[in-house]
Amino acid sequence: MSLPARPSARRPRLGFLGTGWIGRNRLKALADSGIAEIAAIAEPSPECLREASDLAPEATQVGALEELMQEPLDGIVIATPSALHADQAMTALAHGFAVFCQKPLGRDFAEASAVIQAARTADRLLGVDLSYRYTDAMRRIQPIVSQGGIGRVQAVDLVFHNAYGPDKSWFYDPEQSGGGCVIDLGVHLVDLALWTLGFPEVVKVESHLFAKGEPLPANPSVVEDFALATLTLETGTVVRFACSWRLHAGQDAVISAAFYGSEGGLALTNVDGSFYDFVAGHYRGTSRETIAAPSDDWQGRAVVDWARRLAEGHRYDPQADQYPQVARVLDRIYGRRVR
Ligand SMILES: NC(=O)c1ccc[n+]([C@@H]2O[C@H](COP(=O)([O-])OP(=O)(O)OC[C@H]3O[C@@H](n4cnc5c(N)ncnc54)[C@H](O)[C@@H]3O)[C@@H](O)[C@H]2O)c1
């Protein structure tokens, strides 16, 4: 029983579908923000349900999406394993709920496009947790690049090495995850580059995927744990891309997104191998100005922003049309036929 989309004089009532690691992190961010009411939780694991309920004691506990949709909610936050995202998002949208979905929105372009079509048809607000856009570092970098502050961007260098890799088995099953480090980490990198540059067309993609040191054939039965790719954009800009799980990286994580232009450079880089702390530097020749630095509580900002827009009565936002464009690039990195 969804409520009609409308300007809300009260806090939106939200249901959470999946409260594993990231679901609980986003639930806590929303609860702390006070912007929404955490009204219901659907989670099959008793342990995860208990931990989530500790964060939202007033929330009704239900077993599955079908029961969640019986609750009087404005929106549903999806944080289940990746293979479930597209179907669950489309079901919730078709029943009139706004949706905030974890990345990836779908395992490929076809799935991501189908969700967009469902959101457009239902005219409901759809958000995806492209959380790195909301770091202070990227919030400083993106407007400078888009306003021409570093001149003509000739190159983008994207890196995300997670020296641990996921600790849950479903991430390593291509059916359940849609792929390895590319869809897990690379989705953020490709999104950051295209979003910062205004979503130009990607005209050429070359890639190399590996698992345990071995180059992978087309349509492999295992997921990749290391990927290198070069994307050529219609503007002539060349994007270099590297990501991995369990790389001998010498630190927990190596994360960076650097934009090099004719008049300067801008880069987000992680601090001392941290997954969470970033600096942004504005480079001019050999000089470097720090334009963003820790501490920055960025992780829950995307979901809080979506909830705020929901409270303001927003419906389908055409900016969501961008999400499948990232999925299309990932398909090309995987060498999949893009429909
Ligand atoms: N935006 C980001 O930066 C970011 C970061 C981490 C993870 N993620 C994404 O979030 C998703 C979840 O990742 P995670 O690490 O939290 O995984 P997880 O395995 O810890 O959590 C998934 C949860 O979903 C529950 N679940 C499974 N089937 C369900 C169903 N049918 N209905 C309701 N709940 C169900 C599981 O019991 C589990 O608690 C993944 O798609 C991942 O890619 C995004």
CSV table of C-alpha atoms and ligand atoms in Angstrom, one decimal:
chain,number,residue,atom,x,y,z
A,1,MET,CA,0.0,0.0,0.0
A,2,SER,CA,2.1,2.9,-1.2
A,3,LEU,CA,1.1,6.5,-0.4
A,4,PRO,CA,0.5,8.8,-3.3
A,5,ALA,CA,3.6,10.8,-4.3
A,6,ARG,CA,3.0,14.4,-3.1
A,7,PRO,CA,4.7,17.2,-1.2
A,8,SER,CA,5.0,15.7,2.3
A,9,ALA,CA,4.3,17.8,5.3
A,10,ARG,CA,5.8,15.1,7.4
A,11,ARG,CA,8.8,12.9,7.3
A,12,PRO,CA,8.6,10.2,4.6
A,13,ARG,CA,7.9,6.7,5.9
A,14,LEU,CA,10.6,4.3,4.6
A,15,GLY,CA,11.0,0.5,4.4
A,16,PHE,CA,14.4,-1.2,4.3
A,17,LEU,CA,14.9,-4.3,2.2
A,18,GLY,CA,18.1,-6.0,3.2
A,19,THR,CA,20.0,-4.8,6.2
A,20,GLY,CA,23.4,-6.5,5.8
A,21,TRP,CA,26.5,-4.4,6.1
A,22,ILE,CA,25.7,-1.5,3.9
A,23,GLY,CA,21.9,-1.5,4.6
A,24,ARG,CA,22.6,-1.0,8.3
A,25,ASN,CA,25.1,1.7,7.5
A,26,ARG,CA,22.6,3.6,5.4
A,27,LEU,CA,19.8,3.0,7.9
A,28,LYS,CA,21.9,4.5,10.7
A,29,ALA,CA,22.7,7.5,8.5
A,30,LEU,CA,19.0,8.1,7.8
A,31,ALA,CA,18.0,7.6,11.4
A,32,ASP,CA,20.7,10.0,12.6
A,33,SER,CA,19.6,12.6,10.0
A,34,GLY,CA,16.0,12.6,11.4
A,35,ILE,CA,14.8,13.3,7.9
A,36,ALA,CA,12.8,10.1,7.5
A,37,GLU,CA,10.9,7.6,9.6
A,38,ILE,CA,12.3,4.1,9.4
A,39,ALA,CA,8.9,2.4,9.4
A,40,ALA,CA,9.6,-1.2,8.4
A,41,ILE,CA,12.5,-3.6,7.8
A,42,ALA,CA,12.5,-6.8,5.7
A,43,GLU,CA,15.5,-9.0,6.3
A,44,PRO,CA,15.7,-12.8,6.3
A,45,SER,CA,18.8,-13.1,8.5
A,46,PRO,CA,17.7,-13.0,12.2
A,47,GLU,CA,21.1,-11.6,13.2
A,48,CYS,CA,21.0,-8.8,10.6
A,49,LEU,CA,17.4,-8.1,11.4
A,50,ARG,CA,18.2,-7.8,15.1
A,51,GLU,CA,21.1,-5.4,14.5
A,52,ALA,CA,19.0,-3.3,12.2
A,53,SER,CA,16.1,-3.2,14.7
A,54,ASP,CA,18.5,-2.0,17.4
A,55,LEU,CA,19.0,1.1,15.2
A,56,ALA,CA,15.3,1.5,14.5
A,57,PRO,CA,13.4,0.0,17.4
A,58,GLU,CA,10.0,1.4,16.2
A,59,ALA,CA,10.2,-0.3,12.8
A,60,THR,CA,7.8,-3.1,11.9
A,61,GLN,CA,9.7,-6.3,11.1
A,62,VAL,CA,8.5,-8.2,8.1
A,63,GLY,CA,9.8,-11.2,6.1
A,64,ALA,CA,10.0,-10.1,2.5
A,65,LEU,CA,9.3,-7.4,-0.1
A,66,GLU,CA,5.7,-8.5,-0.6
A,67,GLU,CA,5.0,-7.9,3.1
A,68,LEU,CA,7.0,-4.6,3.1
A,69,MET,CA,4.7,-3.4,0.3
A,70,GLN,CA,1.7,-4.0,2.5
A,71,GLU,CA,3.0,-1.3,4.9
A,72,PRO,CA,1.9,2.4,4.4
A,73,LEU,CA,5.3,3.6,3.1
A,74,ASP,CA,6.5,6.4,0.8
A,75,GLY,CA,9.7,4.7,-0.3
A,76,ILE,CA,11.8,1.5,-0.1
A,77,VAL,CA,15.6,1.4,0.4
A,78,ILE,CA,17.1,-1.7,-1.3
A,79,ALA,CA,20.4,-3.1,0.0
A,80,THR,CA,20.2,-6.8,-1.0
A,81,PRO,CA,22.7,-8.8,-3.0
A,82,SER,CA,23.2,-7.3,-6.4
A,83,ALA,CA,21.3,-9.8,-8.5
A,84,LEU,CA,18.1,-8.9,-6.7
A,85,HIS,CA,18.3,-5.2,-7.2
A,86,ALA,CA,16.6,-4.8,-10.6
A,87,ASP,CA,13.6,-7.1,-10.0
A,88,GLN,CA,13.0,-5.7,-6.5
A,89,ALA,CA,13.3,-2.1,-7.6
A,90,MET,CA,10.9,-2.7,-10.5
A,91,THR,CA,8.4,-4.5,-8.3
A,92,ALA,CA,8.5,-1.7,-5.7
A,93,LEU,CA,8.2,1.0,-8.4
A,94,ALA,CA,5.3,-0.7,-10.1
A,95,HIS,CA,3.5,-0.7,-6.8
A,96,GLY,CA,4.0,3.0,-6.5
A,97,PHE,CA,6.9,3.3,-4.1
A,98,ALA,CA,9.9,5.6,-4.5
A,99,VAL,CA,13.1,3.5,-4.5
A,100,PHE,CA,16.7,4.1,-3.3
A,101,CYS,CA,18.8,1.2,-4.5
A,102,GLN,CA,22.3,0.2,-3.8
A,103,LYS,CA,24.7,0.1,-6.7
A,104,PRO,CA,24.7,-1.6,-9.1
A,105,LEU,CA,21.2,-0.8,-10.2
A,106,GLY,CA,21.4,-3.9,-12.4
A,107,ARG,CA,23.9,-6.5,-13.4
A,108,ASP,CA,24.0,-5.1,-16.9
A,109,PHE,CA,22.7,-2.4,-19.2
A,110,ALA,CA,19.4,-4.3,-19.9
A,111,GLU,CA,18.6,-4.7,-16.2
A,112,ALA,CA,19.5,-1.1,-15.4
A,113,SER,CA,17.5,0.3,-18.3
A,114,ALA,CA,14.4,-1.8,-17.3
A,115,VAL,CA,14.5,-0.2,-13.8
A,116,ILE,CA,14.7,3.3,-15.3
A,117,GLN,CA,11.7,2.5,-17.6
A,118,ALA,CA,9.7,1.3,-14.5
A,119,ALA,CA,10.6,4.4,-12.6
A,120,ARG,CA,9.6,6.6,-15.5
A,121,THR,CA,6.3,4.8,-16.0
A,122,ALA,CA,5.4,4.9,-12.3
A,123,ASP,CA,6.7,8.5,-12.1
A,124,ARG,CA,8.5,7.8,-8.8
A,125,LEU,CA,11.8,9.1,-7.5
A,126,LEU,CA,14.6,6.7,-8.1
A,127,GLY,CA,18.0,7.1,-6.4
A,128,VAL,CA,21.2,4.9,-6.7
A,129,ASP,CA,23.9,4.9,-4.0
A,130,LEU,CA,26.7,6.4,-6.0
A,131,SER,CA,28.1,7.5,-2.7
A,132,TYR,CA,31.5,8.8,-3.9
A,133,ARG,CA,29.8,11.7,-5.7
A,134,TYR,CA,28.9,12.9,-2.3
A,135,THR,CA,32.4,13.1,-0.8
A,136,ASP,CA,33.5,16.6,-0.1
A,137,ALA,CA,36.4,16.0,-2.5
A,138,MET,CA,34.2,15.2,-5.5
A,139,ARG,CA,31.8,18.0,-4.5
A,140,ARG,CA,34.7,20.4,-4.9
A,141,ILE,CA,36.2,18.8,-8.0
A,142,GLN,CA,33.1,18.3,-10.1
A,143,PRO,CA,32.0,21.9,-10.4
A,144,ILE,CA,35.5,23.2,-11.1
A,145,VAL,CA,35.9,20.7,-14.0
A,146,SER,CA,32.4,21.3,-15.4
A,147,GLN,CA,32.9,25.1,-15.4
A,148,GLY,CA,36.2,24.7,-17.3
A,149,GLY,CA,38.4,25.5,-14.3
A,150,ILE,CA,41.2,23.2,-15.5
A,151,GLY,CA,40.7,23.9,-19.2
A,152,ARG,CA,40.3,21.1,-21.7
A,153,VAL,CA,40.4,17.7,-19.9
A,154,GLN,CA,42.8,15.4,-21.8
A,155,ALA,CA,43.0,12.5,-19.3
A,156,VAL,CA,41.3,11.0,-16.4
A,157,ASP,CA,43.1,8.4,-14.2
A,158,LEU,CA,40.8,6.2,-12.1
A,159,VAL,CA,42.0,3.7,-9.5
A,160,PHE,CA,40.2,1.6,-6.8
A,161,HIS,CA,42.2,-1.3,-5.3
A,162,ASN,CA,40.6,-3.0,-2.3
A,163,ALA,CA,43.4,-5.1,-0.8
A,164,TYR,CA,40.9,-7.4,1.0
A,165,GLY,CA,38.0,-8.0,-1.4
A,166,PRO,CA,34.5,-8.8,-0.2
A,167,ASP,CA,34.0,-11.2,2.7
A,168,LYS,CA,30.6,-12.6,1.5
A,169,SER,CA,30.5,-15.6,-0.8
A,170,TRP,CA,27.7,-14.2,-3.1
A,171,PHE,CA,30.1,-11.5,-4.4
A,172,TYR,CA,32.2,-14.3,-6.0
A,173,ASP,CA,29.2,-15.9,-7.8
A,174,PRO,CA,28.8,-14.1,-11.2
A,175,GLU,CA,25.0,-14.9,-11.2
A,176,GLN,CA,24.5,-13.2,-7.8
A,177,SER,CA,26.9,-10.3,-8.3
A,178,GLY,CA,27.0,-9.6,-12.0
A,179,GLY,CA,30.8,-9.6,-11.9
A,180,GLY,CA,33.8,-9.0,-9.7
A,181,CYS,CA,35.8,-5.9,-8.9
A,182,VAL,CA,34.6,-4.0,-12.1
A,183,ILE,CA,30.9,-4.0,-11.1
A,184,ASP,CA,31.7,-3.7,-7.4
A,185,LEU,CA,34.3,-0.9,-7.4
A,186,GLY,CA,34.6,0.1,-11.1
A,187,VAL,CA,31.0,1.2,-11.2
A,188,HIS,CA,31.9,4.1,-8.8
A,189,LEU,CA,35.0,5.0,-10.9
A,190,VAL,CA,33.2,5.1,-14.3
A,191,ASP,CA,30.3,7.1,-12.7
A,192,LEU,CA,32.7,9.6,-11.2
A,193,ALA,CA,34.4,10.2,-14.6
A,194,LEU,CA,31.2,10.4,-16.7
A,195,TRP,CA,29.3,12.5,-14.1
A,196,THR,CA,32.2,15.0,-13.7
A,197,LEU,CA,32.6,15.3,-17.5
A,198,GLY,CA,28.8,15.7,-18.2
A,199,PHE,CA,28.2,12.2,-19.5
A,200,PRO,CA,30.0,12.3,-22.9
A,201,GLU,CA,29.6,9.4,-25.3
A,202,VAL,CA,32.2,6.6,-24.8
A,203,VAL,CA,33.4,5.8,-28.3
A,204,LYS,CA,36.0,3.1,-27.6
A,205,VAL,CA,36.7,0.6,-24.7
A,206,GLU,CA,39.7,-1.7,-24.4
A,207,SER,CA,40.1,-3.9,-21.3
A,208,HIS,CA,42.0,-6.7,-19.7
A,209,LEU,CA,40.4,-8.8,-16.9
A,210,PHE,CA,42.2,-11.3,-14.6
A,211,ALA,CA,41.4,-13.8,-11.9
A,212,LYS,CA,44.1,-15.0,-9.5
A,213,GLY,CA,46.7,-13.7,-12.0
A,214,GLU,CA,45.3,-15.4,-15.0
A,215,PRO,CA,43.9,-13.5,-18.0
A,216,LEU,CA,40.1,-14.2,-18.3
A,217,PRO,CA,38.5,-15.4,-21.5
A,218,ALA,CA,35.1,-14.0,-22.7
A,219,ASN,CA,32.1,-15.0,-20.6
A,220,PRO,CA,34.2,-16.5,-17.8
A,221,SER,CA,32.6,-18.7,-15.1
A,222,VAL,CA,34.6,-16.9,-12.4
A,223,VAL,CA,34.6,-13.2,-11.4
A,224,GLU,CA,37.5,-11.0,-12.2
A,225,ASP,CA,39.7,-9.7,-9.3
A,226,PHE,CA,41.8,-7.3,-11.4
A,227,ALA,CA,40.9,-5.1,-14.3
A,228,LEU,CA,42.6,-2.5,-16.5
A,229,ALA,CA,40.7,-0.6,-19.1
A,230,THR,CA,41.1,2.4,-21.4
A,231,LEU,CA,38.0,4.4,-22.4
A,232,THR,CA,38.1,7.0,-25.2
A,233,LEU,CA,35.4,9.6,-25.0
A,234,GLU,CA,33.8,11.5,-27.9
A,235,THR,CA,35.6,14.6,-26.7
A,236,GLY,CA,39.0,12.9,-27.2
A,237,THR,CA,39.6,12.6,-23.5
A,238,VAL,CA,41.2,9.3,-22.5
A,239,VAL,CA,40.2,7.6,-19.3
A,240,ARG,CA,42.5,5.1,-17.7
A,241,PHE,CA,40.8,2.7,-15.3
A,242,ALA,CA,42.3,0.1,-12.8
A,243,CYS,CA,40.5,-1.7,-10.0
A,244,SER,CA,41.0,-4.9,-8.0
A,245,TRP,CA,40.2,-7.1,-5.1
A,246,ARG,CA,43.1,-8.6,-3.0
A,247,LEU,CA,45.9,-6.8,-4.8
A,248,HIS,CA,49.3,-6.7,-3.2
A,249,ALA,CA,48.8,-3.0,-2.8
A,250,GLY,CA,51.0,-2.4,0.2
A,251,GLN,CA,48.0,-0.8,2.0
A,252,ASP,CA,44.3,-1.4,2.7
A,253,ALA,CA,43.1,0.5,-0.4
A,254,VAL,CA,44.3,2.7,-3.2
A,255,ILE,CA,41.6,5.0,-4.4
A,256,SER,CA,41.9,8.0,-6.7
A,257,ALA,CA,40.2,9.9,-9.4
A,258,ALA,CA,42.4,12.4,-11.1
A,259,PHE,CA,41.4,14.9,-13.9
A,260,TYR,CA,44.2,16.4,-16.0
A,261,GLY,CA,43.4,19.5,-18.1
A,262,SER,CA,45.2,22.0,-20.2
A,263,GLU,CA,45.1,24.6,-17.4
A,264,GLY,CA,45.5,22.4,-14.2
A,265,GLY,CA,44.8,19.1,-12.5
A,266,LEU,CA,42.3,18.0,-9.8
A,267,ALA,CA,42.5,14.8,-7.9
A,268,LEU,CA,40.6,12.9,-5.2
A,269,THR,CA,43.0,10.5,-3.4
A,270,ASN,CA,42.6,8.4,-0.3
A,271,VAL,CA,44.7,9.1,2.8
A,272,ASP,CA,47.1,6.5,4.1
A,273,GLY,CA,45.3,3.6,2.5
A,274,SER,CA,41.9,4.5,4.1
A,275,PHE,CA,38.6,3.5,2.6
A,276,TYR,CA,36.9,6.5,4.0
A,277,ASP,CA,39.3,9.5,4.2
A,278,PHE,CA,40.0,11.5,1.1
A,279,VAL,CA,41.8,14.7,0.1
A,280,ALA,CA,41.2,16.7,-3.0
A,281,GLY,CA,44.1,18.6,-4.5
A,282,HIS,CA,44.0,21.3,-7.2
A,283,TYR,CA,47.3,21.1,-9.1
A,284,ARG,CA,48.9,23.9,-11.0
A,285,GLY,CA,52.3,22.9,-12.4
A,286,THR,CA,54.3,21.7,-9.4
A,287,SER,CA,52.1,23.5,-6.8
A,288,ARG,CA,49.3,21.8,-5.0
A,289,GLU,CA,46.4,23.4,-3.1
A,290,THR,CA,44.3,21.2,-0.8
A,291,ILE,CA,40.6,21.9,-1.5
A,292,ALA,CA,39.0,19.2,0.6
A,293,ALA,CA,40.3,17.1,3.5
A,294,PRO,CA,39.1,14.8,6.3
A,295,SER,CA,37.1,14.6,8.3
A,296,ASP,CA,34.1,14.2,6.1
A,297,ASP,CA,31.1,12.1,7.0
A,298,TRP,CA,30.0,11.3,3.4
A,299,GLN,CA,28.9,7.7,3.3
A,300,GLY,CA,25.2,8.2,4.0
A,301,ARG,CA,24.7,11.5,2.1
A,302,ALA,CA,23.2,10.0,-1.1
A,303,VAL,CA,20.4,8.2,0.8
A,304,VAL,CA,19.7,11.3,3.0
A,305,ASP,CA,19.6,13.5,-0.1
A,306,TRP,CA,17.1,11.1,-1.8
A,307,ALA,CA,15.0,11.1,1.4
A,308,ARG,CA,15.0,14.9,1.5
A,309,ARG,CA,13.9,15.1,-2.2
A,310,LEU,CA,11.2,12.5,-1.5
A,311,ALA,CA,10.0,14.7,1.4
A,312,GLU,CA,9.8,17.6,-1.0
A,313,GLY,CA,7.5,15.6,-3.2
A,314,HIS,CA,9.9,14.9,-6.1
A,315,ARG,CA,8.8,12.3,-8.6
A,316,TYR,CA,10.8,10.7,-11.5
A,317,ASP,CA,14.0,12.7,-12.0
A,318,PRO,CA,15.3,12.5,-15.6
A,319,GLN,CA,18.9,12.6,-14.2
A,320,ALA,CA,18.3,8.9,-13.5
A,321,ASP,CA,18.6,8.3,-17.2
A,322,GLN,CA,22.3,8.5,-16.6
A,323,TYR,CA,22.5,5.3,-14.6
A,324,PRO,CA,22.3,2.8,-17.5
A,325,GLN,CA,25.0,4.7,-19.3
A,326,VAL,CA,27.5,3.6,-16.7
A,327,ALA,CA,26.1,0.0,-16.9
A,328,ARG,CA,26.7,0.1,-20.7
A,329,VAL,CA,30.3,1.0,-20.2
A,330,LEU,CA,30.8,-1.8,-17.7
A,331,ASP,CA,29.3,-4.2,-20.2
A,332,ARG,CA,31.8,-3.1,-22.7
A,333,ILE,CA,34.7,-3.5,-20.2
A,334,TYR,CA,33.4,-7.0,-19.7
A,335,GLY,CA,33.2,-7.5,-23.5
A,336,ARG,CA,29.5,-8.3,-23.3
A,337,ARG,CA,27.2,-7.7,-26.2
A,338,VAL,CA,25.4,-4.5,-25.4
A,339,ARG,CA,21.7,-4.5,-26.4
B,1,LIG,N1,27.2,2.3,-2.4
B,1,LIG,C1,28.3,1.7,-2.0
B,1,LIG,O1,29.4,2.3,-1.9
B,1,LIG,C2,28.2,0.3,-1.5
B,1,LIG,C3,29.1,-0.2,-0.6
B,1,LIG,C4,29.0,-1.5,-0.2
B,1,LIG,C5,28.0,-2.4,-0.8
B,1,LIG,N2,27.2,-1.9,-1.7
B,1,LIG,C6,26.2,-2.7,-2.4
B,1,LIG,O2,25.2,-3.1,-1.4
B,1,LIG,C7,24.7,-4.3,-1.7
B,1,LIG,C8,24.7,-5.1,-0.4
B,1,LIG,O3,26.1,-5.3,0.0
B,1,LIG,P1,26.4,-5.8,1.5
B,1,LIG,O4,27.9,-5.8,1.6
B,1,LIG,O5,25.6,-5.0,2.5
B,1,LIG,O6,25.9,-7.3,1.4
B,1,LIG,P2,25.4,-8.2,2.6
B,1,LIG,O7,25.4,-9.6,2.2
B,1,LIG,O8,26.1,-7.8,3.9
B,1,LIG,O9,23.9,-7.7,2.8
B,1,LIG,C9,22.8,-8.1,2.0
B,1,LIG,C10,21.6,-8.4,2.9
B,1,LIG,O10,20.5,-8.7,2.1
B,1,LIG,C11,19.7,-9.7,2.8
B,1,LIG,N3,18.9,-10.4,1.8
B,1,LIG,C12,19.2,-11.4,0.9
B,1,LIG,N4,18.1,-11.7,0.2
B,1,LIG,C13,17.1,-10.8,0.6
B,1,LIG,C14,15.7,-10.6,0.2
B,1,LIG,N5,15.2,-11.4,-0.8
B,1,LIG,N6,15.0,-9.7,0.8
B,1,LIG,C15,15.6,-8.9,1.8
B,1,LIG,N7,16.8,-9.1,2.2
B,1,LIG,C16,17.6,-10.0,1.6
B,1,LIG,C17,20.8,-10.6,3.4
B,1,LIG,O11,20.3,-11.4,4.4
B,1,LIG,C18,21.8,-9.6,3.8
B,1,LIG,O12,21.6,-9.2,5.2
B,1,LIG,C19,25.5,-4.9,-2.8
B,1,LIG,O13,24.8,-4.8,-4.0
B,1,LIG,C20,26.7,-4.1,-2.9
B,1,LIG,O14,27.3,-4.0,-4.2
B,1,LIG,C21,27.3,-0.6,-2.1
